[in-house]
Short mmCIF file of C-alpha atoms and ligand atoms in Angstrom, two decimals:
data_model
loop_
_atom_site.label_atom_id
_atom_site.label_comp_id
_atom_site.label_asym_id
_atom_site.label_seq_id
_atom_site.Cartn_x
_atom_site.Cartn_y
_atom_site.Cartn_z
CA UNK Q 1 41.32 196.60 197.02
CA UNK Q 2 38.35 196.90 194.60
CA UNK Q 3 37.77 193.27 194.30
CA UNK Q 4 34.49 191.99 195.65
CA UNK Q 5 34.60 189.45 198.74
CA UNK Q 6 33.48 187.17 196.83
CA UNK Q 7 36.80 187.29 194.52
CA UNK Q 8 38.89 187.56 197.27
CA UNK Q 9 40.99 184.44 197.33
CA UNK Q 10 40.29 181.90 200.54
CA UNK Q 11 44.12 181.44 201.79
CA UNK Q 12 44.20 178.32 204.04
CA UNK Q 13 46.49 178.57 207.43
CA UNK Q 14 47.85 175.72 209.53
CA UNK Q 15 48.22 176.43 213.00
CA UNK Q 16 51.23 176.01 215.85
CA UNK Q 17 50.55 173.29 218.55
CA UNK Q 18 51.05 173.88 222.13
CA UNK Q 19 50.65 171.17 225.01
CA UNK Q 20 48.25 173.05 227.46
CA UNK Q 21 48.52 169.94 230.19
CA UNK Q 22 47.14 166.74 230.56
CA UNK Q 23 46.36 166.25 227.10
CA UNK Q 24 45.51 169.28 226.75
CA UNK Q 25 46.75 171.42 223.43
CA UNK Q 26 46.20 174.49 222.27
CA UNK Q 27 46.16 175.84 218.01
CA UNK Q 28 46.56 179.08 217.43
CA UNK Q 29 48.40 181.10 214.34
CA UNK Q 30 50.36 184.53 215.72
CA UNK Q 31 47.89 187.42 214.36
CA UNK Q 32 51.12 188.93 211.84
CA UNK Q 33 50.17 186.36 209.54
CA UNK Q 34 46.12 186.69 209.12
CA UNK Q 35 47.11 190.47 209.35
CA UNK Q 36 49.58 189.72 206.26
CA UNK Q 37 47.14 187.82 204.47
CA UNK Q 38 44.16 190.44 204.87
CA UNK Q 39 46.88 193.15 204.11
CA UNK Q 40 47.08 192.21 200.37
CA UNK Q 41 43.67 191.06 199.98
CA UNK Q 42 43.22 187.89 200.84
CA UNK Q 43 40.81 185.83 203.41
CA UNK Q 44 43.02 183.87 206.01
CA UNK Q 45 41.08 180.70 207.09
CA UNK Q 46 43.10 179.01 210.01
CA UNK Q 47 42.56 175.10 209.46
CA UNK Q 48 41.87 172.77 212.74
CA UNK Q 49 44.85 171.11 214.10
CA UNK Q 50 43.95 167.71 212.19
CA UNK Q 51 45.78 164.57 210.91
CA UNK Q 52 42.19 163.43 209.51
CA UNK Q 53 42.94 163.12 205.68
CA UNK Q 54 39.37 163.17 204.65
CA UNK Q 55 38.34 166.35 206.53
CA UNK Q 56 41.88 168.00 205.02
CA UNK Q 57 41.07 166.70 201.80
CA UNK Q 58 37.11 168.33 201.94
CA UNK Q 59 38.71 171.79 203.66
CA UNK Q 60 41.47 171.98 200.69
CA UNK Q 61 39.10 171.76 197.93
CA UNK Q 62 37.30 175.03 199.12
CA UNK Q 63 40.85 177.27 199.28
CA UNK Q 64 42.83 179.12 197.20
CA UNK Q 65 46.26 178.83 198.69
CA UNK Q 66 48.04 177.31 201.92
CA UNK Q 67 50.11 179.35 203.90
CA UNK Q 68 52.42 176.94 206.43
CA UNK Q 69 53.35 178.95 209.40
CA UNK Q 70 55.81 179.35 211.60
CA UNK Q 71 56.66 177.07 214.73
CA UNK Q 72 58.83 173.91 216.07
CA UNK Q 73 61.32 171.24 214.12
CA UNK Q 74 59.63 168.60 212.01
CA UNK Q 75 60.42 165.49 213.21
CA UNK Q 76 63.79 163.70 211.99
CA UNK Q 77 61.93 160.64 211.64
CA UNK Q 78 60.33 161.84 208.31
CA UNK Q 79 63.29 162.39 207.11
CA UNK Q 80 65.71 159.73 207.76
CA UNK Q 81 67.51 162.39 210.72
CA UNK Q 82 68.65 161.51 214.39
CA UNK Q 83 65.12 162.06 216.55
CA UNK Q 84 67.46 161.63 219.53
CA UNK Q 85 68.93 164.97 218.42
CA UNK Q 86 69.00 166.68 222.29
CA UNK Q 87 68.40 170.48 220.08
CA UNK Q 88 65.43 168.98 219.03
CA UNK Q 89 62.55 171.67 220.04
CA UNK Q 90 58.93 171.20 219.98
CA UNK Q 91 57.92 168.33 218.12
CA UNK Q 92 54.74 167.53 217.63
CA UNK Q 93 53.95 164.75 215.28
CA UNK Q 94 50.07 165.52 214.18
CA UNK Q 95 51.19 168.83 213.02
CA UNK Q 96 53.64 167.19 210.86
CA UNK Q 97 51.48 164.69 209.44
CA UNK Q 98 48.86 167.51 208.64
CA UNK Q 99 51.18 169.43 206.84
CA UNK Q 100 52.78 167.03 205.03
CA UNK Q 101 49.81 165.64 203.32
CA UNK Q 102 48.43 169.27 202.59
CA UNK Q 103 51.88 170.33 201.17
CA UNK Q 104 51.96 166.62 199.08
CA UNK Q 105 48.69 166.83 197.85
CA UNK Q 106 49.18 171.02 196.49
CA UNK Q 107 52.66 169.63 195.11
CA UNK Q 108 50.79 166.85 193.21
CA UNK Q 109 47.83 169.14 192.19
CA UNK Q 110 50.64 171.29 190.75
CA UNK Q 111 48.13 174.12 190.56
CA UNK Q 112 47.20 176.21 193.86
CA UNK Q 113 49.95 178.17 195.68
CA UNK Q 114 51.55 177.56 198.80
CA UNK Q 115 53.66 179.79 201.03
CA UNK Q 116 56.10 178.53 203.54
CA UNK Q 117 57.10 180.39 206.63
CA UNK Q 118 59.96 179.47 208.38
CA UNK Q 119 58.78 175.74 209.72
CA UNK Q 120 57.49 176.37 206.38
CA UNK Q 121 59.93 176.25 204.95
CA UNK Q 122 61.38 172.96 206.34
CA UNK Q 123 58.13 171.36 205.78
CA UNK Q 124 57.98 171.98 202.54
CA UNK Q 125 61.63 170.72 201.64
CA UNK Q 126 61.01 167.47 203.60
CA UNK Q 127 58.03 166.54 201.77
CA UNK Q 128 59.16 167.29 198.79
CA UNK Q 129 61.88 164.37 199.52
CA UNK Q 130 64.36 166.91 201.34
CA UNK Q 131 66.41 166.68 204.74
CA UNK Q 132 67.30 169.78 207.60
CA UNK Q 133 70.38 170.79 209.37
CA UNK Q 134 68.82 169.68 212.49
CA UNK Q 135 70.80 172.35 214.73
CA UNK Q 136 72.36 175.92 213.08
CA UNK Q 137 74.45 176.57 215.36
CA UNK Q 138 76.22 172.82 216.06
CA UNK Q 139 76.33 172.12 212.13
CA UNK Q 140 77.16 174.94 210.49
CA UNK Q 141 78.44 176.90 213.14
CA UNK Q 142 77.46 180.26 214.88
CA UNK Q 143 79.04 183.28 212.55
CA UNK Q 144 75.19 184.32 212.27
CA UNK Q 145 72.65 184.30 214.87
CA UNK Q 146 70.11 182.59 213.06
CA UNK Q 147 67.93 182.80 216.00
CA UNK Q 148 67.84 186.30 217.08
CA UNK Q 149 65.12 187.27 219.62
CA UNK Q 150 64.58 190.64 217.90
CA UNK Q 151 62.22 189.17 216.00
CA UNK Q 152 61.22 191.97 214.09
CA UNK Q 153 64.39 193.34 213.41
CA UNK Q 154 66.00 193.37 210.18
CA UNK Q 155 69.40 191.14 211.24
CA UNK Q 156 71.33 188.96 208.28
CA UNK Q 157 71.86 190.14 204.90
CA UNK Q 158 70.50 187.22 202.62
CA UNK Q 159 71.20 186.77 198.65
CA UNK Q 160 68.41 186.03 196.13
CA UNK Q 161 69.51 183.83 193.17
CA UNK Q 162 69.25 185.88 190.07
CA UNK Q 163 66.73 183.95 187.68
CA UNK Q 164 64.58 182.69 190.04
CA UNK Q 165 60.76 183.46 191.15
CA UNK Q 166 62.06 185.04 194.52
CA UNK Q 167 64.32 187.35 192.90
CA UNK Q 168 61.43 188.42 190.23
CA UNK Q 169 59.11 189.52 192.82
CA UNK Q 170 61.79 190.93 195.26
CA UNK Q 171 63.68 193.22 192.77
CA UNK Q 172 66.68 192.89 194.51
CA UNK Q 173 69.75 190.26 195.30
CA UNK Q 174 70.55 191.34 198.29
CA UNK Q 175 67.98 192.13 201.70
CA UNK Q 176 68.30 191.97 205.21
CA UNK Q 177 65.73 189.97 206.99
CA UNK Q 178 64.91 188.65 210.32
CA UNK Q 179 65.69 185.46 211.86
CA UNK Q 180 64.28 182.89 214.24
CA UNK Q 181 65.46 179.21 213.53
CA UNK Q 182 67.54 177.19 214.43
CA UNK Q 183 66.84 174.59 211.88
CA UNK Q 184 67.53 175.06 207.93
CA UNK Q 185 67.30 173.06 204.29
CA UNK Q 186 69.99 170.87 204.32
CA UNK Q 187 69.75 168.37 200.79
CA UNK Q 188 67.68 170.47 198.66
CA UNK Q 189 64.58 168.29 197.72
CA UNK Q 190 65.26 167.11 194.12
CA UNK Q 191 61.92 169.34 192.70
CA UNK Q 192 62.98 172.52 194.20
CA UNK Q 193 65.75 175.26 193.95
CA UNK Q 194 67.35 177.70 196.37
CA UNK Q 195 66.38 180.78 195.72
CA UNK Q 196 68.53 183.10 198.51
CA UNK Q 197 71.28 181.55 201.14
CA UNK Q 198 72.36 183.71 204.35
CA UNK Q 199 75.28 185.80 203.16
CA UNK Q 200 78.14 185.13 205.29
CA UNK Q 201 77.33 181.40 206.90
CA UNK Q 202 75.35 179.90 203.29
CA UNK Q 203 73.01 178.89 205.44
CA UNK Q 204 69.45 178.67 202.85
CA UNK Q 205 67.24 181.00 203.05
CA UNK Q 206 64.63 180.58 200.90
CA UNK Q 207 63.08 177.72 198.12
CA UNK Q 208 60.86 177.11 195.28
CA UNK Q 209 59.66 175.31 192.86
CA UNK Q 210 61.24 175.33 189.58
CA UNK Q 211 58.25 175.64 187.50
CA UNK Q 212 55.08 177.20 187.35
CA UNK Q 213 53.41 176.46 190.43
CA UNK Q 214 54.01 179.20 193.30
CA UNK Q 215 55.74 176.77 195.45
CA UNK Q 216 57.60 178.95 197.67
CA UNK Q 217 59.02 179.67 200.91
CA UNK Q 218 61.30 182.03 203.09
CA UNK Q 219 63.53 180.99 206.22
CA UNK Q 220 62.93 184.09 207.61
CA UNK Q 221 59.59 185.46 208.89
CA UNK Q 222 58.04 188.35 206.33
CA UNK Q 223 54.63 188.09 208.27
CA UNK Q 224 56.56 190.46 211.09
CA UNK Q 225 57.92 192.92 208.76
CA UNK Q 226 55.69 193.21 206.00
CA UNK Q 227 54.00 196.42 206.93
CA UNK Q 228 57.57 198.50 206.31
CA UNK Q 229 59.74 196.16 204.66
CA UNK Q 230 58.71 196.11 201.05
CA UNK Q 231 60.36 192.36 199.99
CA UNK Q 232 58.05 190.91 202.39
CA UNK Q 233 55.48 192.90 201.55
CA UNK Q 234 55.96 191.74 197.95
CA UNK Q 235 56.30 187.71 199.25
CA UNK Q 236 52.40 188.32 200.22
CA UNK Q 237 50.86 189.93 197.28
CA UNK Q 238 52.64 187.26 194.96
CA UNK Q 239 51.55 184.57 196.90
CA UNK Q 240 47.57 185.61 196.87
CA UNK Q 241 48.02 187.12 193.49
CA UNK Q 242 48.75 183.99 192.36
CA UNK Q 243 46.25 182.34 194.88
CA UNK Q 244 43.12 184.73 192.92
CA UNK Q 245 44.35 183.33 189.42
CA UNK Q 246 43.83 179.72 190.76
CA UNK Q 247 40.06 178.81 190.01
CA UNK Q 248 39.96 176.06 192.84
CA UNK Q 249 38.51 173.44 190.51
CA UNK Q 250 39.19 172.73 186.98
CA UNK Q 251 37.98 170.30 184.25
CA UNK Q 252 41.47 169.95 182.91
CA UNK Q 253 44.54 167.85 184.36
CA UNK Q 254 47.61 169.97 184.60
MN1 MN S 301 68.30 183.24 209.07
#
């Protein structure tokens, strides 16, 4: 990377929530995805664990792109789903709220790019007016294990839509990816389009916006992989590419 720092684009994390005790709770982002980030030259910037709009309204305007990591369901409440869903894992309400006005206010903007990751990729879909299989395995069935704890592993073939943003930067319309969710897209948000399904079960696999913003997001987890596995690889540099040809502020409306 020959770029200066200064041109390096500022890519915005959220972080996972975990109760500590008490009230205790810890944020945190795995290291994969500041590693993927800093891979392809970008500068990962993990945001507080916030539902304060103005303070996620000042830390926005200073990045380049939002990357929305990993972690538990979304709440069915924001969605119009059963909360008393007993497959329901690790809920935490603040995180949702956080990322659902940061993903809202990039989707209005129409402008900056933003990744999704797995939770991601759920968020993303519900705010853009989408619903979830709440449970894999009980919906859909169990023909793939969606949730396989070799994380790393390359596990379910998945097929990329020809025509679509995924399949440009990929090169390919068929890979084999990990998997660790239980949880997928179930009504597509009316803004977006699926861009790969699992091969044998359907089940989507990854969405975007159907336009020119990088609105994008995988089901699986290319953070783990992307060192040796060239379509994730490929996910990153697309994502800060695009996040470097942003200028953060313009004097135009889109
Ligand atoms: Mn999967």
């Amino acid at each position: 990377m020959t770029a200066s720092a200064k041109q390096r684009p500022l890519i915005a994390l959220t972080p996972d929530v975990q109760e500590r005790g008490g009230s205790g709770l810890n944020s945190y982002v795995h290291k994969e995805y500041t590693d993927a980030v800093l891979a392809v030259g970008g500068l990962p910037m993990v945001l507080p664990l916030t539902d304060d709009e103005l303070a996620l309204e000042a830390l926005l305007a200073r990045v380049d792109g939002l990357l929305l990591t990993g972690g538990g369901d979304v709440d069915p409440a924001f969605f119009g789903g059963d909360a008393s869903n007993p497959t329901l894992k690790s809920v935490s309400r603040l995180r949702d709220q956080m990322e659902l006005f940061l993903t809202r206010r990039l989707l209005d903007e129409g402008r900056r790019p933003v990744l999704g990751i797995c939770r991601g990729c759920q968020v993303m879909n519900v705010a853009a007016g989408g619903t979830l299989v709440l449970d894999v395995p009980s919906e859909i069935g169990a023909a793939v294990n969606h949730s396989d704890p070799r994380q790393f592993e390359l596990v379910h073939d998945v097929n990329i839509e020809a025509g679509t943003r995924l399949h440009a930067l990929v090169g390919a319309t068929t890979i084999r990816v990990n998997s660790s969710h239980h949880q997928a897209v179930k009504e597509l948000a009316p803004c977006l389009r699926v861009s790969a399904r699992s091969a044998r079960d359907g089940v989507v696999e990854a969405v975007e916006l159907d336009g020119p913003q990088f609105f994008l997001a995988a089901q699986w987890h290319p953070e783990r992989l992307h060192a040796r596995h060239e379509p994730s690889a490929a996910l990153f540099r697309a994502f800060v590419a695009a996040a470097a040809a942003k200028p953060r502020r313009t004097l135009r409306k889109k």
